[in-house]
mmCIF file of C-alpha atoms in Angstrom:
data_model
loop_
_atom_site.group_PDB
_atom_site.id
_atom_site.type_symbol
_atom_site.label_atom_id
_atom_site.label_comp_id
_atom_site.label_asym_id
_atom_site.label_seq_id
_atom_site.Cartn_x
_atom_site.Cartn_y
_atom_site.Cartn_z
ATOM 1 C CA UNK A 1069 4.282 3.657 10.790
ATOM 2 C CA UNK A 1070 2.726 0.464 9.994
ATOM 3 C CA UNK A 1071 5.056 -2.728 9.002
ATOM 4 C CA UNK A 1072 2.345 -4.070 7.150
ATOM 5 C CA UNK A 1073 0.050 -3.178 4.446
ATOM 6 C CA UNK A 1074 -2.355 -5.952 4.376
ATOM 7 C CA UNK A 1075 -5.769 -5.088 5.264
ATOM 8 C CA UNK A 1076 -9.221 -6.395 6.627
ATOM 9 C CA UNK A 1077 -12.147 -6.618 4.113
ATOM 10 C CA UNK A 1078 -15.256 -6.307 5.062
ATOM 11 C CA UNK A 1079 -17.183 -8.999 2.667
ATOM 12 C CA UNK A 1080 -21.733 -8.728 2.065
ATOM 13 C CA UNK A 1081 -23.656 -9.772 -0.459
ATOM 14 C CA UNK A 1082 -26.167 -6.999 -2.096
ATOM 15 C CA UNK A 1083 -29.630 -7.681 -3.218
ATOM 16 C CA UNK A 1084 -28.461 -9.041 -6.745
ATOM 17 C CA UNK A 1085 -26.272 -11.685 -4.745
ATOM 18 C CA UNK A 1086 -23.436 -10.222 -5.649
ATOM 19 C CA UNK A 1087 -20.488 -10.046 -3.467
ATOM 20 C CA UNK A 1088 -19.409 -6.543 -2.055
ATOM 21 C CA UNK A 1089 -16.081 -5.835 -0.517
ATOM 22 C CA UNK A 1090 -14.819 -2.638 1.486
ATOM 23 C CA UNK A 1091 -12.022 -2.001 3.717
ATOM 24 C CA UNK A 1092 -13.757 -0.011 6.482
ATOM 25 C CA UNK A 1093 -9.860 0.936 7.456
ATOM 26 C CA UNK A 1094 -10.223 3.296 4.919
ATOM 27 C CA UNK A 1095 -13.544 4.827 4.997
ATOM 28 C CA UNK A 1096 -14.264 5.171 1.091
ATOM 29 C CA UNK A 1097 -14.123 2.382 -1.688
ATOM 30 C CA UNK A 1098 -15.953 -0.853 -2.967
ATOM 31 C CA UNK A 1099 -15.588 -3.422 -5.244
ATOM 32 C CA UNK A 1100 -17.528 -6.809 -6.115
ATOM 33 C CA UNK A 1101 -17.869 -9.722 -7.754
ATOM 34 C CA UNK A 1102 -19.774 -12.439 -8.738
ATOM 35 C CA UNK A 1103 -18.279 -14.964 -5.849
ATOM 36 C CA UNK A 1104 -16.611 -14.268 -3.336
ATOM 37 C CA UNK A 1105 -13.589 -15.342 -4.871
ATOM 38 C CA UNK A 1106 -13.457 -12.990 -7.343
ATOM 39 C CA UNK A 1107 -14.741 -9.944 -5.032
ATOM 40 C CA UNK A 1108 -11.395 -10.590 -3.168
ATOM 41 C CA UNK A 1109 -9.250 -10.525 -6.357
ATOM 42 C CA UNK A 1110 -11.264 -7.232 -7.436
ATOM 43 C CA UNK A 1111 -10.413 -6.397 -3.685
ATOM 44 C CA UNK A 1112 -6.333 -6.656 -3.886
ATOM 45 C CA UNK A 1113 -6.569 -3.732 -7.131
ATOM 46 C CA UNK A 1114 -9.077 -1.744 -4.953
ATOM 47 C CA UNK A 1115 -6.241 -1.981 -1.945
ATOM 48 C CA UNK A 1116 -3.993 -0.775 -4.645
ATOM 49 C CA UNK A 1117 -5.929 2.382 -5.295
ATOM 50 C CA UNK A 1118 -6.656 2.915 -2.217
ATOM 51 C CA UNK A 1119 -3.296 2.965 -1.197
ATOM 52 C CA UNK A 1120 -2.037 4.839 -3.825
ATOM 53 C CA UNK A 1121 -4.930 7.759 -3.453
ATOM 54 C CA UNK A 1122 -3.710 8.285 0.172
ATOM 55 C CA UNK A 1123 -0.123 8.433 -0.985
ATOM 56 C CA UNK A 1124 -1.004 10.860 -3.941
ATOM 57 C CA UNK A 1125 -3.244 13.217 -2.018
ATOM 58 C CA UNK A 1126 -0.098 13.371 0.890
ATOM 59 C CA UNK A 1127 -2.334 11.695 3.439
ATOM 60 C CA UNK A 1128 -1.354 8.765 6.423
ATOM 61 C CA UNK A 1129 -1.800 5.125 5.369
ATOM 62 C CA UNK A 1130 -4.498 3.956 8.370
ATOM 63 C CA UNK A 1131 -3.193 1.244 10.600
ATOM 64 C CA UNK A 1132 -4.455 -1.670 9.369
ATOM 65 C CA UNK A 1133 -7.376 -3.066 11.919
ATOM 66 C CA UNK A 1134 -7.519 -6.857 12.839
ATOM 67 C CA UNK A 1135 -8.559 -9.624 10.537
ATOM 68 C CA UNK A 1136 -11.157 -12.228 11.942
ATOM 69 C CA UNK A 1137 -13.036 -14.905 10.457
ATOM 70 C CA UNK A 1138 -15.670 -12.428 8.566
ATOM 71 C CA UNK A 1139 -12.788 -10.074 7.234
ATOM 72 C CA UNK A 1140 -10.356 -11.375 5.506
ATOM 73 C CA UNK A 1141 -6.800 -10.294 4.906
ATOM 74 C CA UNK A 1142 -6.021 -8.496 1.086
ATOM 75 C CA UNK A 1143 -2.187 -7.943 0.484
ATOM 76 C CA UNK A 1144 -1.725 -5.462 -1.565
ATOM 77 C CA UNK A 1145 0.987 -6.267 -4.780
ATOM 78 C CA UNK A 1146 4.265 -5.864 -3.414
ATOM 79 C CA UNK A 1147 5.125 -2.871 -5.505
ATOM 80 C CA UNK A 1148 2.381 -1.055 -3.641
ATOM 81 C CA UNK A 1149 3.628 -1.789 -0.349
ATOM 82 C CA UNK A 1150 6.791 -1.041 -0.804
ATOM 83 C CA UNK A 1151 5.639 2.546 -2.245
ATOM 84 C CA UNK A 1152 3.851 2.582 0.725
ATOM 85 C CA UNK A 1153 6.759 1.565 3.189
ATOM 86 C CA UNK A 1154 9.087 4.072 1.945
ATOM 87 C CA UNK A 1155 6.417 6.597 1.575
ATOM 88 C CA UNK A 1156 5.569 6.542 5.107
ATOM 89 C CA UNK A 1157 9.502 6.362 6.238
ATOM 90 C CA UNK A 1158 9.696 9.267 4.296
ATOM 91 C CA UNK A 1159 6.844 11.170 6.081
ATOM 92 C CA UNK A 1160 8.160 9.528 9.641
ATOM 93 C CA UNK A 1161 11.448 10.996 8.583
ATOM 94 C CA UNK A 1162 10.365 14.762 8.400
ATOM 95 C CA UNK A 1163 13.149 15.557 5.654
ATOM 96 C CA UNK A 1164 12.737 17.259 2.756
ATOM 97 C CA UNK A 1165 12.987 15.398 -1.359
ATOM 98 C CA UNK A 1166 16.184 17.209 -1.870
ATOM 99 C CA UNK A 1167 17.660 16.262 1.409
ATOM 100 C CA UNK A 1168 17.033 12.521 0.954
ATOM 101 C CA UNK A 1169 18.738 13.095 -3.029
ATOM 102 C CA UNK A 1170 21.788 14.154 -0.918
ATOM 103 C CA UNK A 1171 21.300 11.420 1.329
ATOM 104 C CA UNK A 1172 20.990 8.526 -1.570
ATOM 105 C CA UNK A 1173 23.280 10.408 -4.219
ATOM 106 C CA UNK A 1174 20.926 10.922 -6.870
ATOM 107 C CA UNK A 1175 18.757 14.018 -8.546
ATOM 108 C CA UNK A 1176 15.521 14.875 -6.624
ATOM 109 C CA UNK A 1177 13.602 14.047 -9.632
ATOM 110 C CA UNK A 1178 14.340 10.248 -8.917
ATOM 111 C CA UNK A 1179 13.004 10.792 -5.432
ATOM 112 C CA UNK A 1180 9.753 12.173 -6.980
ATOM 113 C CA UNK A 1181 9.399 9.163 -9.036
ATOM 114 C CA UNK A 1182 10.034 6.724 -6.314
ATOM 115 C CA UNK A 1183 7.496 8.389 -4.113
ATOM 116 C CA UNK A 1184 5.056 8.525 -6.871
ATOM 117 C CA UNK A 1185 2.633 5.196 -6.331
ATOM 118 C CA UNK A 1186 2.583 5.066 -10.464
ATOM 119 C CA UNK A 1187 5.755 4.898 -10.953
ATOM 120 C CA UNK A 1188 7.645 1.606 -11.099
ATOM 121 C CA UNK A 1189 10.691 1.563 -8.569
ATOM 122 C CA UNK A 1190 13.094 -1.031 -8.631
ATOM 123 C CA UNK A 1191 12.859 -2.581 -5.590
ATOM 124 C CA UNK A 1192 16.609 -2.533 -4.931
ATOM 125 C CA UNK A 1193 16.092 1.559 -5.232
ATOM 126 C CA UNK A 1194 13.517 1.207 -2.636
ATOM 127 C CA UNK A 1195 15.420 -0.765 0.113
ATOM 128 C CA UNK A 1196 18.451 1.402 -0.143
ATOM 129 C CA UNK A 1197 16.013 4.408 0.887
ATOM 130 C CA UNK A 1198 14.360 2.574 3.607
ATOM 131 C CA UNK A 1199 17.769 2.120 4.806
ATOM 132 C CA UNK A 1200 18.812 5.619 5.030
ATOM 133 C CA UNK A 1201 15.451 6.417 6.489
ATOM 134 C CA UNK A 1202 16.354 3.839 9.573
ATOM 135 C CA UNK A 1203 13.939 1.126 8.109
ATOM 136 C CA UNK A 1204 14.384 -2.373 6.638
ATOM 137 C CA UNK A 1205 12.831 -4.569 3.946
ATOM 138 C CA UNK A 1206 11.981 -8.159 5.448
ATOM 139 C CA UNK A 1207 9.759 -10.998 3.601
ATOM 140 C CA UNK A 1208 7.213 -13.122 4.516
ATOM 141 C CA UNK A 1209 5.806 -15.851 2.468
ATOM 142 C CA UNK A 1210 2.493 -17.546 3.138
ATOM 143 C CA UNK A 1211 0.112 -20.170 2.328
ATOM 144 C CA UNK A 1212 -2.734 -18.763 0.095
ATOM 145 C CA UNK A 1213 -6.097 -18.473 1.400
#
C-alpha cells in the first residue's frame, strides 16, 4: 500500500501552446491549461478523478513513480487521499464491509459510504478505521511550489 498519494505529472505543451498534463502512473487521463500554472491546478481535480475511478471500479491505486525536475508533484485534496488510504487498508486487510461494521460498531451502510470516493467522510471516521485496519493518519505540511 502506498503512504502517499501525490503523484508525478508529466507536463508538454500541444501545438496551440497550450499546456498538457498526464500522470503516466496511471495510464489514462489529461488535462490543460493555458500556463502551466493553471494546467497543474486543472491537474490536482484530474488526480481526484483519477483516484476516485480506480477506487469506484475496485481497482489498486498505482504506486506513485518518482518526481524529478520535468514532473512535478500534484497532491491530491486531502479528502481524496484519505478515501484512498483507507480504501487501500481496506483491500490490504482482506475483510469483508460487514466485518469491519463489527469491527468499528456501526451499520455496514456507513462503511459503504466511507469507501465511496463521493461521499464526504469525516475525517475523524476515517482515522478510527485506519486504526482498526493496523494503519495511521500522519501530516505533513509543505512549502508550495
Amino acid at each position: 500500500m502506498a503512504d502517499t498519494y501525490n503523484y508525478p505529472a508529466e507536463i508538454e505543451r500541444d501545438e496551440d501552446g497550450r499546456y498538457v498534463v498526464a500522470f503516466p502512473d496511471f495510464g489514462w487521463g489529461a488535462t490543460d491549461g493555458a500556463t502551466r500554472d493553471e494546467a497543474l491546478v486543472e491537474a490536482r481535480d484530474l488526480l481526484r478523478e483519477l483516484i476516485a475511478t480506480t477506487i469506484r471500479e475496485g481497482m489498486g491505486l498505482p504506486e506513485p513513480s518518482r518526481a524529478g525536475k520535468r514532473r512535478p508533484l500534484v497532491v491530491p485534496p486531502v479528502q481524496i487521499a484519505l478515501k484512498a488510504a483507507l480504501y487501500e487498508a481496506y483491500r490490504g486487510a482482506g475483510v469483508s464491509q460487514r466485518h469491519l461494521a463489527r469491527e468499528l460498531d456501526v451499520a455496514e451502510s456507513e462503511i459503504r459510504r466511507m469507501l465511496n470516493p463521493e461521499h464526504s467522510t469525516k475525517v475523524a471516521t476515517i482515522d478510527r478505521a485506519l486504526r482498526r485496519l493496523g494503519k495511521r493518519v500522519t501530516v505533513t505540511v509543505g512549502e508550495v511550489a
